[in-house]
């Protein structure tokens, strides 16, 4: 199989780079300065054992890739960019007839839980992937993946129907490319568990760090609120202990000199990307809370703060300021009728 990596930043670049290094056929799809750097100098993938310079084929547009019947599309863009990517790629012709949406498998290697539903409207074969892959993309042509002995854990399963032969073939390729790749029947349970962890992303992004006591308290409150919402909605999710066990001793941080791993939302603000994925992380909890009658003042405040900070550098707000905003919302919200 050949892997078309749609969005070759931190996650996509790590997956595509490792697959290419292991001998798999890969095409990276990127834009702007990142595309130019990849085209001219190859992918610089920094891992604990050193820096790999990988001459991976790269394309700037879907039109630059002639799709084949053995292709697998790996979607690694942020959720706010998913619809545009899906609409473009689903209609692309495949050699021998038909379109990508009709004939090719699509893997959602993304945070959040909305991408698979969006994809299934356009693609017959959709695979969820719970991505446990600390990595950073800040400079064109360069991705830092600082974990070992495995680069990451990528839990995969066909969306809606569980594992199948294609999922197992993809997992086998990933296992040969320095990833853990368990194939599961309930991939969305893992993705909902990861969603709770990702509620911290916005705190790190807007506060600059999530390590001080006030920020840690804010994260804990957001995650407790998220768990209460998922419980009320009857949605199963992998526990923090399960995710920790998955990566313990296998996907461990191994510091790389001069590099510090940051969350994906922090990276979006630092790169000046102009958008942030919070509407599909904390915003997912807010949506479900409204549907099931569970108040979500913490996640709603964080969602609003992300929108406010999208054109700023990381660290534009403090955790104390966010806590004051949450308290103001709680004071203004009427209690239940008696």
XYZ file of N, CA and C in Angstrom, residues 51-179:
387
model
N 18.886 12.879 14.042
C 18.059 13.551 13.042
C 18.086 12.771 11.738
N 16.887 12.401 11.274
C 16.758 11.686 10.010
C 16.453 12.697 8.912
N 17.167 12.657 7.830
C 16.841 13.471 6.656
C 16.283 12.537 5.604
N 14.988 12.690 5.320
C 14.246 11.722 4.521
C 13.750 12.378 3.237
N 14.136 11.815 2.122
C 13.727 12.344 0.812
C 12.384 11.727 0.422
N 11.331 12.225 1.063
C 9.990 11.687 0.848
C 9.319 12.451 -0.292
N 8.688 11.770 -1.247
C 7.933 12.492 -2.267
C 6.914 13.425 -1.632
N 6.742 14.614 -2.194
C 5.863 15.617 -1.606
C 5.012 16.257 -2.695
N 3.793 16.615 -2.336
C 2.863 17.271 -3.258
C 2.242 18.467 -2.561
N 1.912 19.486 -3.343
C 1.299 20.695 -2.785
C -0.211 20.678 -2.906
N -0.737 19.888 -3.858
C -2.188 19.888 -4.116
C -2.662 18.474 -4.433
N -3.922 18.186 -4.197
C -4.450 16.882 -4.605
C -4.234 16.592 -6.079
N -4.309 17.635 -6.897
C -4.151 17.448 -8.340
C -2.759 16.950 -8.713
N -1.805 17.092 -7.795
C -0.441 16.655 -8.078
C -0.211 15.178 -7.779
N -1.240 14.493 -7.276
C -1.116 13.081 -6.921
C -2.055 12.251 -7.795
N -1.512 11.316 -8.540
C -2.336 10.391 -9.311
C -2.657 9.197 -8.418
N -3.901 9.126 -7.984
C -4.282 8.114 -7.006
C -4.349 6.728 -7.637
N -3.927 5.724 -6.841
C -3.927 4.335 -7.274
C -4.864 3.532 -6.383
N -5.221 2.359 -6.842
C -6.183 1.559 -6.095
C -5.626 0.993 -4.805
N -4.289 1.023 -4.642
C -3.688 0.520 -3.406
C -3.336 1.644 -2.429
N -3.839 2.847 -2.656
C -3.531 3.980 -1.790
C -4.370 3.970 -0.519
N -3.769 4.462 0.552
C -4.471 4.743 1.805
C -4.297 6.224 2.085
N -5.401 6.922 2.302
C -5.338 8.343 2.634
C -5.304 8.485 4.147
N -4.312 9.212 4.654
C -4.192 9.466 6.089
C -4.446 10.949 6.317
N -5.573 11.255 6.948
C -5.958 12.641 7.177
C -5.377 13.095 8.507
N -4.463 14.078 8.457
C -3.783 14.540 9.662
C -3.855 16.057 9.813
N -4.887 16.668 9.216
C -5.110 18.098 9.404
C -5.892 18.313 10.692
N -5.934 19.562 11.175
C -6.782 19.886 12.316
C -8.252 19.796 11.897
N -9.131 19.562 12.863
C -10.537 19.328 12.544
C -11.176 20.503 11.818
N -10.767 21.730 12.140
C -11.364 22.888 11.470
C -11.052 22.905 9.971
N -10.072 22.110 9.548
C -9.720 22.028 8.124
C -10.200 20.734 7.476
N -10.933 19.917 8.232
C -11.309 18.590 7.744
C -12.257 18.648 6.554
N -13.322 19.436 6.649
C -14.333 19.440 5.585
C -13.718 19.843 4.248
N -12.904 20.884 4.254
C -12.286 21.325 2.997
C -11.403 20.224 2.408
N -10.638 19.548 3.265
C -9.774 18.472 2.775
C -10.589 17.305 2.249
N -11.626 16.909 2.981
C -12.455 15.781 2.553
C -13.141 16.071 1.224
N -13.695 17.253 1.090
C -14.409 17.592 -0.146
C -13.472 17.553 -1.349
N -12.240 17.980 -1.150
C -11.277 17.992 -2.251
C -10.821 16.589 -2.619
N -10.476 15.789 -1.607
C -9.903 14.474 -1.883
C -10.944 13.435 -2.255
N -12.142 13.514 -1.709
C -13.155 12.484 -1.990
C -13.496 12.421 -3.467
N -13.441 13.550 -4.143
C -13.830 13.602 -5.552
C -12.698 13.249 -6.511
N -11.487 13.040 -6.007
C -10.359 12.774 -6.886
C -10.499 11.411 -7.566
N -10.190 11.334 -8.878
C -10.289 10.049 -9.587
C -9.194 9.086 -9.173
N -9.518 7.804 -9.241
C -8.572 6.741 -8.931
C -8.317 5.949 -10.209
N -7.087 5.575 -10.435
C -6.745 4.781 -11.623
C -7.617 3.534 -11.688
N -8.196 3.286 -12.847
C -9.080 2.137 -13.018
C -10.545 2.470 -12.869
N -10.841 3.720 -12.464
C -12.235 4.148 -12.363
C -12.676 4.436 -10.943
N -13.691 5.278 -10.834
C -14.232 5.626 -9.530
C -13.450 6.751 -8.865
N -13.916 7.145 -7.701
C -13.293 8.237 -6.963
C -12.686 7.725 -5.660
N -11.897 8.578 -5.042
C -11.287 8.219 -3.763
C -12.356 7.912 -2.717
N -13.411 8.711 -2.703
C -14.476 8.475 -1.734
C -15.147 7.122 -1.900
N -15.202 6.646 -3.129
C -15.836 5.358 -3.411
C -14.900 4.173 -3.200
N -13.581 4.389 -3.383
C -12.696 3.233 -3.500
C -11.575 3.143 -2.474
N -11.192 4.255 -1.865
C -9.996 4.229 -1.028
C -10.322 4.354 0.460
N -9.565 3.659 1.317
C -9.719 3.838 2.760
C -9.135 5.169 3.207
N -9.786 5.772 4.210
C -9.326 7.029 4.779
C -9.166 6.851 6.282
N -7.992 7.201 6.799
C -7.683 7.077 8.221
C -7.672 8.472 8.838
N -8.454 8.677 9.897
C -8.501 9.967 10.591
C -7.498 9.947 11.738
N -6.274 10.394 11.461
C -5.215 10.463 12.471
C -5.259 11.842 13.118
N -6.334 12.095 13.876
C -6.636 13.433 14.361
C -7.180 13.390 15.785
N -7.026 14.509 16.487
C -7.675 14.679 17.772
C -9.164 14.928 17.580
N -9.926 14.792 18.669
C -11.360 15.030 18.593
C -12.107 13.809 18.087
N -13.433 13.941 18.042
C -14.292 12.800 17.699
C -15.261 13.110 16.557
N -15.099 14.259 15.929
C -16.037 14.663 14.877
C -15.580 14.234 13.493
N -14.277 14.022 13.322
C -13.740 13.811 11.976
C -14.308 12.579 11.284
N -14.463 11.500 12.037
C -14.944 10.257 11.434
C -16.352 10.409 10.869
N -17.218 11.111 11.595
C -18.585 11.333 11.106
C -18.570 12.178 9.833
N -17.732 13.201 9.831
C -17.603 14.033 8.636
C -17.079 13.213 7.463
N -16.115 12.352 7.730
C -15.507 11.550 6.660
C -16.488 10.540 6.095
N -17.289 9.920 6.958
C -18.186 8.858 6.498
C -19.268 9.384 5.565
N -19.525 10.659 5.592
C -20.453 11.251 4.623
C -19.874 11.251 3.215
N -18.546 11.125 3.117
C -17.866 11.288 1.836
C -17.055 10.068 1.411
N -16.683 9.214 2.370
C -15.873 8.034 2.091
C -16.572 6.781 2.592
N -16.505 5.711 1.800
C -17.107 4.431 2.217
C -16.347 3.799 3.375
N -15.022 3.837 3.292
C -14.175 3.156 4.280
C -13.466 4.194 5.139
N -13.885 4.308 6.392
C -13.299 5.288 7.303
C -12.738 4.558 8.522
N -11.535 4.926 8.895
C -10.852 4.321 10.035
C -10.515 5.404 11.050
N -10.879 5.143 12.305
C -10.477 6.041 13.374
C -9.092 5.674 13.865
N -8.369 6.689 14.319
C -7.050 6.449 14.896
C -6.879 7.342 16.111
N -6.687 6.729 17.263
C -6.368 7.463 18.481
C -4.863 7.686 18.504
N -4.462 8.954 18.392
C -3.061 9.302 18.192
C -2.426 9.688 19.531
N -1.545 8.839 20.011
C -0.721 9.154 21.185
C 0.694 9.324 20.660
N 1.008 10.527 20.227
C 2.230 10.785 19.470
C 2.726 12.196 19.769
N 3.382 12.392 20.914
C 3.929 13.716 21.204
C 4.916 14.126 20.112
N 4.668 15.254 19.491
C 5.536 15.703 18.405
C 5.288 17.187 18.181
N 6.231 17.820 17.514
C 6.191 19.271 17.338
C 6.554 19.638 15.907
N 5.776 20.564 15.351
C 6.103 21.144 14.042
C 6.018 22.662 14.185
N 7.180 23.308 14.173
C 7.234 24.764 14.261
C 7.969 25.388 13.083
N 8.937 24.659 12.516
C 9.756 25.200 11.439
C 9.522 24.425 10.148
N 9.444 25.116 9.011
C 9.217 24.428 7.737
C 10.221 23.313 7.501
N 9.691 22.148 7.122
C 10.543 21.025 6.774
C 11.051 20.217 7.943
N 10.663 20.594 9.182
C 11.231 19.934 10.361
C 10.137 19.495 11.327
N 10.222 18.257 11.789
C 9.298 17.699 12.774
C 10.131 17.051 13.876
N 9.734 17.270 15.119
C 10.425 16.695 16.273
C 9.503 15.669 16.923
N 9.982 14.443 17.057
C 9.211 13.352 17.666
C 10.074 12.726 18.761
N 9.923 13.178 20.015
C 10.922 12.892 21.048
C 10.659 11.672 21.917
N 9.891 10.699 21.449
C 9.590 9.541 22.290
C 10.270 8.276 21.775
N 10.469 7.341 22.683
C 11.062 6.061 22.327
C 10.737 5.024 23.395
N 11.016 3.771 23.163
C 11.597 3.231 21.928
C 10.661 3.296 20.719
N 9.353 3.467 20.979
C 8.413 3.683 19.880
C 8.139 5.176 19.732
N 7.974 5.622 18.497
C 7.688 7.030 18.236
C 6.310 7.426 18.738
N 5.369 6.505 18.721
C 4.022 6.802 19.191
C 3.179 5.550 19.237
N 1.990 5.697 19.832
C 0.990 4.626 19.843
C -0.200 5.092 19.032
N -0.589 4.302 18.040
C -1.659 4.660 17.111
C -2.705 3.555 17.146
N -3.738 3.766 17.949
C -4.798 2.770 18.111
C -5.757 2.913 16.938
N -6.004 1.829 16.198
C -6.761 1.929 14.947
C -7.913 0.936 14.906
N -8.989 1.320 14.248
C -10.127 0.436 14.012
C -11.046 1.055 12.977
N -11.765 0.216 12.249
C -12.709 0.759 11.273
C -13.865 1.423 12.002
N -14.208 2.613 11.565
C -15.246 3.386 12.223
C -16.606 2.736 12.024
N -17.260 2.441 13.131
C -18.618 1.913 13.083
C -18.719 0.415 13.020
N -17.687 -0.269 12.520
C -17.803 -1.721 12.339
C -16.684 -2.516 12.996
N -15.676 -1.849 13.565
C -14.594 -2.576 14.212
C -13.478 -2.953 13.259
N -12.572 -3.821 13.684
C -11.383 -4.140 12.883
C -11.727 -4.941 11.631
N -10.906 -4.786 10.613
C -11.038 -5.586 9.402
C -9.644 -5.808 8.831
N -9.580 -6.443 7.664
C -8.280 -6.796 7.092
C -7.457 -5.558 6.758
N -8.113 -4.492 6.286
C -7.376 -3.277 5.947
C -6.762 -2.653 7.187
N -7.521 -2.587 8.275
C -6.974 -2.043 9.521
C -5.758 -2.843 9.963
N -5.826 -4.140 9.821
C -4.699 -4.981 10.254
C -3.485 -4.790 9.353
N -3.706 -4.587 8.057
C -2.579 -4.350 7.149
C -1.907 -3.013 7.460
N -2.727 -1.990 7.727
C -2.174 -0.680 8.091
C -1.397 -0.792 9.401
N -1.986 -1.477 10.380
C -1.320 -1.644 11.677
C 0.001 -2.376 11.518
N 0.037 -3.379 10.650
C 1.269 -4.134 10.436
C 2.363 -3.229 9.872
N 2.004 -2.377 8.915
C 2.981 -1.432 8.372
C 3.471 -0.472 9.450
N 2.547 0.016 10.291
C 2.929 0.952 11.346
C 3.833 0.286 12.380
N 3.541 -0.968 12.696
C 4.372 -1.685 13.666
C 5.798 -1.855 13.153
N 5.953 -1.947 11.847
C 7.284 -2.070 11.260
C 7.967 -0.714 11.093
N 7.260 0.350 11.469
C 7.773 1.706 11.294
C 7.929 2.430 12.622
N 8.182 1.665 13.683
C 8.489 2.232 15.005
C 7.262 2.811 15.711
N 6.083 2.227 15.467
C 4.867 2.616 16.186
C 4.246 1.393 16.846
